[in-house]
Amino acid sequence: MRGKMLAGSVLALAMASTAARAGDPASPITVEAQKVFAASLPADDRQDFEFAEHGFLGTRADPLIKREDGQTAWDLSVYDFLKKPAPATVNPSLWRQAQLLAKNGLFQVSDRVWQVRGFDISNITFISGDTGWIIIDPLTMKETARAALELANAKLGARPVKAVIYTHSHSDHFGGVRGVVDEADVKAGKVAIVAPEGFMKEVAAENILAGNAMSRRAQYQFGVMLPPGVEGQITSGIGQNIAKGSITLIPPTITVDHTGQELTLDGVKIRFQYTPSTEAPAEMNLYFPDLRIVDMAENANVSMHNILTPRGALVRDSKAWADDLTESIRLFGDVSDTMITSHGWPRFGGAVVRAFLADHRDAYKYLHDQTVRMMNEGMTGDEIAAAIQLPPTLAKDWFNRGYYGSMSFNSRAVYQRYMGWYDGNPAHLAPQPPADAGKRYVAAMGGAAKVRAMAKDAIGKGEYAWAATLLNHAVMADDGDKEAKVLLASTYDQLGYQAENSLWRNMYLTGADELRGGVRKLPGSLTPLDMIAALDSQMIFDVLAVRLNPQKAGDARLKMIFAFPDRNERFLVEVRNGVLVAQTAKGDEKVDASLTVARPLFLDSLFRGTSLVPKIMTGEVKLEGDRAAMGRLVGWFDAFPPDFPIVTRPN
């Protein structure tokens, strides 16, 4: 999600249906490349399989987890095809990772700690307190979290939930909370909800303004439109995929704001490491001193993580990430016998935990330091990405391989954090739009037929990346060039099949599908109600500001008061010079009109498209002054298309 997950738009993605994929078979060149790649892997290292199977107690008898509407939220059997040997259409290293992540059910970690894995993209952890359950990270969806709790209660004996801990502000770590607790019990003080400082702000803020663009790109990143299968989606690198259910949220009642803070929840002592600006803007690690177990949240994973997610987000701080892992080693390395995380499987044994944390830290620090070193030697982001590799001592670790993030993509992110998108070359100050550049490149190469011929030659040699570059120009130059589209789709198939990185595979194969069949339609806005309620009122107007189309507004000026009596809030909204500015109203402003509305109604109108007109007519909503002003304002806003093109540009 946020990181890897979009808090506000994951539900729409998850509800999308998938159809059978019409991809090409693996080419002879890809078949041979997979064999060579497989021979380079440390296949005799089976420790991950031992750890992933450790403590297995069973899983659901019925593989289908259903929603209230009767549709399937999660199918535990959909990845059963992974039990077979790797096919030529999947990188053998990625196939191994997918096999490990597909193991589902209830697993015992220690005499008081269990995890349910494989019910969602993340893990849910159950700790037996003195009188009930302490739950860590209740998955993405209400339905899968409820199923996990039912499994734990069935296997271990029913216990009431006494506390829920959100390790960080991405929706796959809190979205299922209403599947395990009732908000009435939280409000009555029967259940504690613990989260890091800044949690609610980041839940509401991350990805809201750019949510439409990120949601569209997330379709590519997670392969949500791809059917699971040997020629389709097989994993997301740190979990299988996003469940199709209901994202929920209950605000925290206890906040962790510093390293060393301690809590005792239902008799269980927990010591926290506060780690903001790492994998998430609000995140924390947990240590259980009486159990000698450390929970590294999503700061340590079964893969290199993303410093910048392909769907888009603010660039993360790889130096802070490495520094906090150094602190984790100092705080927990010598006193931990077991490590659990929010994704993947545990690690057992003090020496194993210490070696993992040290090598994982070194990978992020190497990424940061060597990117900056090469940057200071004058290399561009693309040059660094093509050159940087982990040293063999770190690359040998399965958990440092690029199943989710990658050295190539992440080094560009480090470069971007320090230097921005511009590489210093004046020729790149004003790059042409893709369609314009495509037309000029195609013309310079002698026309579309010659470009296609050059691409076919590259494909015959297995130079798929170069073929993709050529064909991308041809498609951008002419959206009607069906032959170029077919060739580019076939090229993306082979690049996807060979990719060790799950997200790269998903993006290549999704691009191929859209070249063949166009963009599939998603449901309308399904922003979860709990997420909408988490927005602060100023952010509502920030959302409106980025929807304002200056061509529609022209040189018009307008002032309105928006009053939310249920929150005792009044905002002055002014449009001038194609800009919308909102600020707290003083009370004596001269305005064109004023709207008095309960904030939930306003949010429902803004995010669900529910008309306020009937409620204005009944007087439940008051519109005073120049009633036409409201209509003018609404007419200036754009409705963002959720299906804008990515691999094509209509001419």
XYZ file of C-alpha atoms in Angstrom:
651
model
C 0.000 0.000 0.000
C 1.536 3.111 1.061
C 4.151 2.809 0.992
C 2.958 0.237 -0.998
C -0.731 0.887 -0.546
C -2.959 3.813 -1.467
C -5.002 4.621 1.599
C -7.855 6.186 -0.326
C -7.993 4.224 -3.564
C -6.879 0.683 -2.829
C -10.485 -0.425 -2.485
C -11.369 0.564 -6.028
C -8.352 -1.360 -7.270
C -9.181 -4.375 -5.145
C -12.769 -4.474 -6.389
C -11.632 -4.603 -10.004
C -12.270 -7.855 -11.827
C -9.655 -9.670 -13.849
C -10.058 -11.541 -17.085
C -7.979 -14.238 -18.691
C -4.701 -12.910 -20.031
C -3.719 -13.366 -23.670
C 0.057 -13.203 -23.448
C 2.772 -14.703 -25.627
C 4.651 -17.839 -24.570
C 8.214 -17.508 -23.379
C 10.529 -17.046 -26.336
C 13.487 -19.431 -26.817
C 15.747 -16.585 -25.711
C 13.721 -16.125 -22.508
C 13.720 -19.887 -21.883
C 17.509 -19.938 -22.079
C 17.846 -16.775 -19.985
C 15.768 -18.368 -17.202
C 18.029 -21.433 -17.187
C 21.141 -19.296 -16.923
C 19.588 -17.205 -14.158
C 18.528 -20.303 -12.212
C 22.054 -21.669 -12.344
C 23.343 -18.496 -10.670
C 21.083 -18.821 -7.604
C 22.123 -20.323 -4.226
C 19.456 -23.004 -4.509
C 20.896 -25.098 -1.672
C 20.061 -22.374 0.874
C 16.708 -23.619 2.231
C 16.593 -21.616 5.454
C 13.715 -19.435 4.249
C 11.556 -22.502 3.568
C 12.285 -23.839 7.051
C 11.365 -20.516 8.658
C 8.257 -20.008 6.471
C 6.931 -23.470 7.424
C 7.933 -23.276 11.096
C 5.066 -23.704 13.547
C 2.327 -24.321 10.961
C -0.929 -25.186 12.744
C -3.359 -25.266 9.839
C -5.495 -23.045 7.665
C -9.141 -22.531 6.717
C -11.097 -25.522 5.432
C -12.977 -23.220 3.056
C -10.467 -21.337 0.898
C -12.985 -18.611 0.022
C -13.258 -15.607 2.333
C -16.503 -13.851 1.409
C -17.725 -10.261 1.563
C -21.129 -9.266 2.854
C -22.415 -9.113 -0.735
C -21.473 -12.759 -1.222
C -18.535 -12.044 -3.508
C -15.069 -13.399 -2.758
C -12.715 -11.133 -0.832
C -9.814 -13.607 -0.878
C -9.251 -17.061 -2.331
C -6.595 -19.082 -0.512
C -6.396 -21.544 -3.404
C -5.810 -19.092 -6.240
C -2.013 -19.454 -6.034
C -1.991 -23.265 -5.863
C -0.290 -23.304 -9.260
C 2.885 -22.231 -7.441
C 3.308 -25.756 -6.044
C 4.773 -26.797 -9.386
C 8.327 -26.141 -10.676
C 9.031 -22.720 -12.155
C 7.788 -22.298 -15.756
C 9.766 -20.417 -18.370
C 7.308 -17.505 -18.115
C 8.479 -16.618 -14.576
C 11.930 -15.688 -13.324
C 13.046 -18.670 -11.181
C 14.101 -16.467 -8.271
C 10.738 -14.665 -8.263
C 8.937 -18.022 -8.471
C 10.761 -19.141 -5.314
C 9.732 -15.932 -3.523
C 6.126 -16.377 -4.634
C 6.106 -19.960 -3.342
C 7.263 -18.799 0.079
C 4.710 -15.995 0.289
C 1.856 -18.260 -0.823
C 2.061 -20.384 2.334
C -1.095 -19.545 4.236
C -2.572 -20.283 7.612
C -1.846 -19.960 11.335
C 1.784 -20.240 12.434
C 3.159 -20.400 15.972
C 6.128 -18.099 16.533
C 6.573 -18.700 20.276
C 4.514 -19.911 23.225
C 2.603 -16.583 23.261
C 2.917 -15.329 19.681
C 1.228 -16.498 16.469
C 0.831 -15.092 12.972
C -1.746 -15.612 10.247
C 0.014 -15.267 6.915
C -1.206 -15.502 3.343
C -4.693 -14.098 4.030
C -3.794 -10.703 2.564
C -0.708 -8.889 1.309
C 0.506 -8.443 4.915
C 0.673 -10.431 8.172
C -1.535 -10.223 11.242
C 0.116 -11.088 14.559
C -1.659 -12.409 17.671
C -0.099 -12.159 21.126
C -1.689 -13.880 24.087
C -2.046 -11.391 26.940
C -3.246 -12.134 30.431
C -6.921 -12.012 29.446
C -7.122 -11.725 25.664
C -5.488 -10.987 22.328
C -3.103 -8.189 21.446
C -3.270 -7.854 17.659
C -0.535 -6.266 15.556
C -1.389 -4.981 12.059
C -4.940 -6.173 11.302
C -4.409 -6.584 7.533
C -5.915 -4.485 4.738
C -9.514 -5.613 4.704
C -12.196 -6.178 7.329
C -13.120 -9.535 5.806
C -9.630 -11.063 5.795
C -8.858 -9.779 9.303
C -12.091 -11.305 10.616
C -11.233 -14.626 8.963
C -7.766 -14.542 10.542
C -9.216 -13.919 14.002
C -11.723 -16.723 13.514
C -8.899 -19.095 12.586
C -6.828 -18.087 15.623
C -9.799 -18.506 17.953
C -10.722 -21.860 16.427
C -7.200 -23.265 16.742
C -6.127 -21.665 20.035
C -9.320 -20.968 21.931
C -11.493 -17.874 21.740
C -10.135 -14.774 23.466
C -11.429 -11.197 23.504
C -9.315 -8.590 21.734
C -7.791 -6.247 24.333
C -5.515 -4.120 22.140
C -4.661 -3.440 18.492
C -1.319 -2.009 17.376
C -0.811 -0.276 14.040
C 2.909 -0.373 13.267
C 2.596 2.292 10.574
C 0.355 4.426 8.418
C -0.138 2.237 5.336
C -3.572 0.722 4.906
C -2.427 -2.902 4.757
C -1.549 -2.534 8.448
C -4.785 -1.095 9.800
C -7.530 -1.477 7.172
C -9.032 -4.632 8.653
C -9.444 -3.277 12.175
C -13.244 -3.394 12.148
C -12.989 -7.097 11.405
C -11.376 -7.725 14.805
C -12.831 -5.058 17.141
C -15.996 -3.057 17.617
C -15.478 0.703 17.771
C -17.958 0.852 20.660
C -15.540 -1.229 22.738
C -12.720 1.142 21.827
C -14.764 4.167 22.857
C -15.745 2.412 26.097
C -12.080 1.847 26.944
C -12.275 -1.927 26.605
C -9.836 -2.019 23.676
C -6.708 0.111 23.224
C -5.573 1.187 19.754
C -1.856 2.037 19.629
C -0.108 3.842 16.759
C 2.973 6.004 16.143
C 2.858 9.789 16.437
C 1.550 11.366 13.234
C -0.407 8.259 12.259
C -3.769 9.907 11.562
C -2.196 12.839 9.747
C -0.258 10.551 7.442
C -3.210 8.221 6.850
C -5.258 11.185 5.686
C -2.497 13.059 3.882
C -0.443 10.476 2.039
C -1.551 10.238 -1.573
C -4.744 12.272 -1.197
C -3.785 15.153 -3.486
C -2.186 12.905 -6.115
C -4.518 9.994 -5.405
C -6.021 9.683 -8.882
C -2.654 9.483 -10.627
C -1.249 7.142 -7.987
C -4.287 4.896 -8.139
C -3.935 4.532 -11.908
C -0.241 3.710 -11.620
C -0.928 1.319 -8.744
C -2.914 -0.781 -11.217
C 0.397 -1.371 -12.944
C 2.486 -1.790 -9.777
C 0.298 -4.467 -8.184
C -0.977 -6.017 -11.410
C -4.532 -5.727 -10.106
C -6.003 -6.226 -13.571
C -3.879 -9.321 -14.215
C -5.261 -12.763 -13.392
C -3.030 -14.885 -11.134
C -1.183 -17.439 -13.219
C 2.084 -18.420 -14.838
C 1.658 -15.741 -17.526
C 0.048 -13.221 -15.176
C 0.317 -11.966 -11.606
C 2.100 -14.314 -9.196
C 3.115 -12.103 -6.262
C 3.760 -8.565 -5.091
C 7.179 -9.458 -3.732
C 6.405 -9.011 -0.028
C 2.914 -10.517 -0.150
C 0.613 -12.061 -2.713
C -1.840 -9.353 -3.694
C -4.503 -6.961 -2.426
C -7.677 -8.560 -1.090
C -11.063 -7.467 -2.483
C -12.856 -6.185 0.577
C -13.546 -3.241 2.880
C -10.840 -0.940 4.213
C -11.704 0.448 7.642
C -10.091 2.609 10.294
C -10.552 3.290 13.999
C -8.402 6.174 15.314
C -5.716 5.336 17.886
C -6.260 5.911 21.582
C -2.567 5.700 22.552
C 0.311 7.351 20.676
C 3.981 6.370 20.633
C 6.199 9.391 20.055
C 9.736 8.465 21.127
C 12.193 5.614 21.190
C 12.313 3.879 24.543
C 8.650 4.488 25.308
C 7.125 1.488 27.069
C 3.588 0.201 27.431
C 2.102 -2.782 29.193
C -0.946 -4.065 27.350
C -2.948 -6.847 28.971
C 0.109 -7.820 30.996
C 2.524 -7.813 28.037
C 5.429 -5.359 28.217
C 6.351 -3.629 24.952
C 9.258 -1.266 24.274
C 9.083 0.901 21.155
C 11.540 2.321 18.649
C 10.018 5.360 16.939
C 11.168 5.406 13.285
C 9.519 8.231 11.315
C 10.626 8.924 7.728
C 11.685 5.350 7.048
C 9.390 2.947 5.187
C 6.434 5.128 6.207
C 6.226 8.714 7.461
C 4.777 7.368 10.732
C 6.243 4.000 11.770
C 7.613 2.167 14.796
C 9.340 -1.074 15.726
C 8.316 -3.107 18.778
C 10.344 -5.166 21.265
C 8.931 -7.653 23.767
C 11.582 -7.957 26.507
C 9.902 -10.829 28.346
C 9.600 -12.808 25.106
C 12.920 -11.729 23.518
C 11.058 -11.023 20.270
C 11.536 -7.956 18.080
C 8.922 -6.818 15.560
C 10.614 -4.770 12.831
C 7.310 -3.670 11.262
C 8.120 -2.939 7.599
C 11.583 -1.526 8.219
C 13.027 -4.981 7.543
C 11.646 -7.304 4.895
C 12.074 -10.467 2.865
C 13.143 -8.278 -0.059
C 14.807 -4.973 -0.667
C 12.026 -2.435 -0.244
C 11.158 0.665 -2.273
C 12.773 4.034 -1.614
C 10.323 5.358 -4.198
C 7.260 3.316 -5.091
C 6.626 2.907 -8.846
C 3.056 4.143 -8.332
C 4.532 7.435 -7.062
C 4.878 8.986 -3.609
C 7.318 11.192 -1.768
C 10.843 9.789 -1.901
C 11.828 8.026 1.309
C 15.031 8.743 3.182
C 17.365 5.785 2.641
C 19.952 7.268 5.011
C 17.422 7.611 7.832
C 16.238 4.072 7.089
C 19.773 2.683 7.392
C 20.500 4.775 10.483
C 17.360 3.514 12.224
C 18.331 -0.075 11.412
C 21.694 0.647 13.030
C 19.814 1.819 16.115
C 17.649 -1.322 15.965
C 20.747 -3.482 16.044
C 22.073 -1.568 19.060
C 18.742 -1.725 20.887
C 17.585 -5.224 20.049
C 20.354 -7.198 18.366
C 21.854 -8.798 21.473
C 18.559 -9.342 23.304
C 16.399 -10.909 20.557
C 16.023 -14.592 19.814
C 13.245 -14.148 17.238
C 12.279 -11.473 14.714
C 8.862 -10.980 13.175
C 7.824 -8.451 10.538
C 4.707 -7.106 8.868
C 5.389 -9.119 5.705
C 6.995 -12.480 5.073
C 8.150 -14.982 7.643
C 9.970 -14.818 10.998
C 13.652 -15.458 11.658
C 14.712 -17.674 14.520
C 17.936 -17.608 16.516
C 19.822 -14.645 17.935
C 22.748 -15.009 15.523
C 20.382 -15.237 12.557
C 18.483 -12.109 13.637
C 21.680 -10.107 14.152
C 23.141 -11.187 10.807
C 19.909 -10.354 9.011
C 19.599 -6.876 10.528
C 23.247 -6.060 9.858
C 23.210 -7.217 6.239
C 19.849 -5.596 5.543
C 21.104 -2.328 7.046
C 24.270 -2.556 4.991
C 22.239 -2.950 1.788
C 20.331 0.303 2.373
C 23.464 2.123 3.472
C 25.383 0.847 0.449
C 22.531 1.997 -1.792
C 22.591 5.482 -0.273
C 26.325 5.993 0.044
C 27.321 4.651 -3.355
C 24.555 6.507 -5.182
C 25.701 9.745 -3.575
C 29.362 8.929 -4.293
C 28.678 8.332 -7.993
C 26.415 11.385 -8.104
C 29.278 13.497 -6.775
C 31.552 12.041 -9.420
C 29.224 13.475 -12.073
C 27.131 10.450 -12.987
C 23.451 10.950 -13.779
C 20.634 8.999 -12.183
C 20.274 6.715 -15.197
C 24.021 6.087 -15.324
C 24.082 5.227 -11.639
C 21.098 2.907 -12.011
C 22.844 1.018 -14.803
C 26.054 0.629 -12.800
C 25.134 0.112 -9.145
C 25.053 -3.409 -7.735
C 25.317 -4.792 -4.253
C 28.667 -6.384 -3.460
C 28.619 -10.219 -3.507
C 28.687 -10.387 0.297
C 25.285 -8.652 0.403
C 23.853 -9.903 -2.885
C 24.121 -13.495 -1.642
C 21.316 -12.832 0.862
C 17.908 -13.757 -0.507
C 16.344 -10.951 1.560
C 18.477 -8.328 -0.190
C 17.300 -9.326 -3.656
C 14.970 -7.007 -5.543
C 11.587 -8.694 -5.420
C 9.775 -5.504 -4.367
C 12.265 -2.651 -4.537
C 15.444 -2.817 -6.597
C 18.892 -1.244 -6.628
C 18.206 0.197 -10.080
C 14.941 1.918 -9.223
C 16.033 2.882 -5.710
C 19.272 4.518 -6.825
C 17.261 6.820 -9.075
C 15.134 7.656 -6.033
C 18.182 8.562 -3.954
C 19.420 10.730 -6.828
C 15.990 12.385 -7.065
C 15.888 13.094 -3.323
C 19.151 15.030 -3.504
C 19.199 16.396 -7.039
C 15.648 16.326 -8.424
C 14.669 15.068 -11.882
C 17.100 17.289 -13.809
C 20.493 15.720 -14.565
C 22.303 19.010 -15.313
C 22.420 18.554 -19.102
C 20.860 21.610 -20.814
C 19.464 19.356 -23.552
C 17.141 17.962 -20.888
C 15.868 21.286 -19.574
C 12.740 21.177 -21.712
C 12.163 17.591 -22.899
C 9.445 17.142 -25.479
C 6.163 15.405 -24.585
C 6.241 11.684 -25.438
C 3.963 11.912 -28.482
C 5.920 14.810 -30.016
C 9.263 13.157 -29.312
C 7.976 9.867 -30.750
C 6.985 11.480 -34.023
C 10.374 13.148 -34.398
C 12.327 9.993 -33.509
C 10.274 7.891 -35.937
C 10.797 10.431 -38.701
C 14.530 10.639 -37.971
C 14.832 6.842 -38.186
C 13.179 6.741 -41.586
C 9.535 6.103 -40.750
C 7.440 3.648 -38.801
C 8.172 0.645 -41.031
C 11.905 1.039 -40.487
C 11.427 1.452 -36.736
C 9.395 -1.757 -36.628
C 12.026 -3.548 -38.668
C 14.774 -2.386 -36.307
C 12.672 -3.537 -33.350
C 12.107 -6.975 -34.898
C 15.838 -7.317 -35.377
C 16.418 -6.397 -31.712
C 13.737 -8.886 -30.609
C 15.427 -11.621 -32.636
C 18.649 -10.922 -30.755
C 16.931 -10.867 -27.363
C 17.571 -7.129 -26.973
C 14.124 -6.591 -25.529
C 14.847 -3.359 -23.667
C 16.124 -1.710 -26.846
C 13.176 -3.069 -28.822
C 10.833 -1.584 -26.212
C 12.503 1.812 -26.563
C 12.107 1.764 -30.349
C 8.522 0.549 -30.299
C 7.497 2.955 -27.560
C 8.459 5.822 -29.867
C 6.442 4.240 -32.684
C 3.336 3.819 -30.515
C 3.626 7.300 -29.036
C 3.996 8.715 -32.541
C 0.919 6.925 -33.871
C -1.726 5.443 -31.583
C -3.185 3.673 -34.610
C -0.030 1.674 -35.385
C -1.483 -1.725 -34.483
C 1.593 -3.665 -35.596
C 3.843 -1.610 -33.333
C 1.436 -2.150 -30.437
C 1.439 -5.914 -30.947
C 5.223 -5.997 -31.159
C 5.602 -3.825 -28.053
C 3.142 -6.012 -26.124
C 5.131 -9.104 -27.067
C 8.333 -7.359 -26.005
C 6.826 -6.400 -22.652
C 5.769 -10.035 -22.163
C 9.359 -11.235 -22.421
C 10.686 -8.446 -20.208
C 8.020 -9.313 -17.637
C 8.765 -13.026 -17.735
C 12.468 -12.422 -17.158
C 12.030 -9.843 -14.376
C 13.105 -10.903 -10.884
C 11.255 -7.901 -9.464
C 7.549 -8.631 -8.957
C 6.480 -5.037 -9.557
C 8.460 -4.782 -12.779
C 6.782 -8.004 -13.940
C 3.358 -6.609 -13.068
C 4.068 -3.321 -14.845
C 5.422 -4.939 -18.007
C 2.520 -7.400 -18.256
C -0.127 -4.773 -17.481
C 1.368 -2.557 -20.175
C 1.225 -5.471 -22.601
C -2.428 -6.109 -21.783
C -3.409 -2.476 -22.318
C -1.572 -2.364 -25.640
C -3.588 -5.379 -26.761
C -6.987 -4.561 -25.323
C -7.027 -0.979 -24.111
C -7.618 0.331 -20.595
C -10.197 -1.558 -18.551
C -12.750 0.475 -16.654
C -12.638 0.551 -12.866
C -15.562 1.190 -10.532
C -16.252 4.801 -9.599
C -14.842 6.391 -6.473
C -14.990 3.939 -3.590
C -12.926 5.930 -1.130
C -13.473 4.249 2.257
C -15.706 6.266 4.574
C -13.245 5.926 7.460
C -10.531 7.482 5.290
C -12.763 10.359 4.279
C -13.599 11.089 7.897
C -9.879 11.209 8.739
C -9.287 14.232 6.500
C -8.851 17.525 8.294
C -11.004 20.291 6.865
C -8.147 22.332 5.431
C -7.111 19.298 3.376
C -10.593 19.126 1.864
C -10.009 22.499 0.281
C -6.499 21.491 -0.765
C -8.179 18.686 -2.735
C -10.535 21.202 -4.335
C -7.634 23.534 -5.160
C -5.860 20.952 -7.319
C -9.108 20.235 -9.173
C -9.566 23.880 -10.201
C -9.118 24.304 -13.952
C -7.830 27.855 -14.626
C -9.082 27.770 -18.219
C -12.612 27.199 -16.947
C -12.339 29.862 -14.243
C -10.677 32.396 -16.537
C -10.219 35.759 -14.815
C -13.318 35.325 -12.637
C -13.201 36.107 -8.929
C -15.394 34.612 -6.257
C -15.562 34.419 -2.472
C -17.588 31.920 -0.467
C -17.949 30.850 3.142
C -18.130 27.138 3.864
C -19.442 26.487 7.366
C -19.414 23.089 9.094
C -21.606 23.615 12.180
C -21.050 20.071 13.445
C -17.375 20.963 13.891
C -17.791 24.667 14.614
C -15.608 25.451 11.576
C -15.891 28.246 9.004
C -13.635 28.610 5.968
C -13.252 31.486 3.548
C -12.664 30.178 0.028
C -11.468 32.653 -2.583
C -10.841 32.065 -6.281
C -8.689 34.585 -8.151
C -6.107 34.337 -10.926
C -6.976 30.675 -11.471
C -6.063 29.828 -7.866
C -8.245 28.604 -4.994
C -7.131 29.702 -1.527
C -8.864 28.560 1.655
C -8.324 29.830 5.170
C -10.172 29.994 8.453
C -12.859 32.675 8.242
C -12.667 35.639 10.618
C -16.405 36.324 10.543
C -16.665 39.737 8.901
C -15.815 38.888 5.284
C -17.892 40.163 2.383
C -18.637 37.154 0.206
C -20.731 36.189 -2.796
C -22.405 33.290 -1.010
C -22.171 31.005 1.979
C -22.848 27.282 2.340
C -23.713 25.805 5.728
C -23.545 22.027 5.689
C -22.705 19.168 8.018
C -19.174 18.083 7.133
C -20.102 14.415 6.462
C -22.635 15.571 3.856
C -20.035 17.804 2.229
C -17.492 14.977 2.153
C -20.058 12.621 0.666
C -20.762 15.188 -2.035
C -17.090 15.759 -2.762
C -15.897 12.139 -2.779
C -19.026 10.209 -3.725
C -20.714 12.720 -6.013
C -23.914 12.893 -3.969
C -25.840 16.019 -4.936
C -26.489 18.616 -2.246
C -29.365 20.180 -4.207
C -32.174 18.117 -2.622
C -30.887 18.959 0.856
C -30.637 22.635 -0.075
C -34.264 22.498 -1.223
C -35.360 20.960 2.108
C -33.282 23.393 4.149
C -31.027 20.723 5.664
C -28.189 22.510 3.835
C -28.276 26.316 3.697
C -27.060 28.207 0.640
C -27.291 31.965 1.171
C -26.380 34.943 -0.995
C -25.832 34.588 -4.729
C -26.973 31.017 -5.283
C -25.487 31.042 -8.783
C -22.027 31.501 -7.236
C -22.018 27.907 -6.021
C -22.860 26.673 -9.508
C -20.079 28.753 -11.041
C -17.558 27.389 -8.547
C -18.558 23.781 -9.104
C -18.298 24.286 -12.859
C -14.657 25.232 -12.585
C -13.550 21.892 -11.144
C -12.194 18.976 -13.181
C -13.317 15.397 -12.631
C -10.123 13.363 -12.950
C -10.272 10.395 -15.348
C -9.333 7.179 -13.491
C -8.376 5.453 -16.764
C -5.966 7.878 -18.408
C -3.535 6.251 -20.883
C -0.024 5.241 -19.853
C 1.499 3.090 -22.606
C -0.263 5.029 -25.366
C -0.968 8.673 -26.116
C -4.021 9.266 -28.339
C -3.002 11.448 -31.292
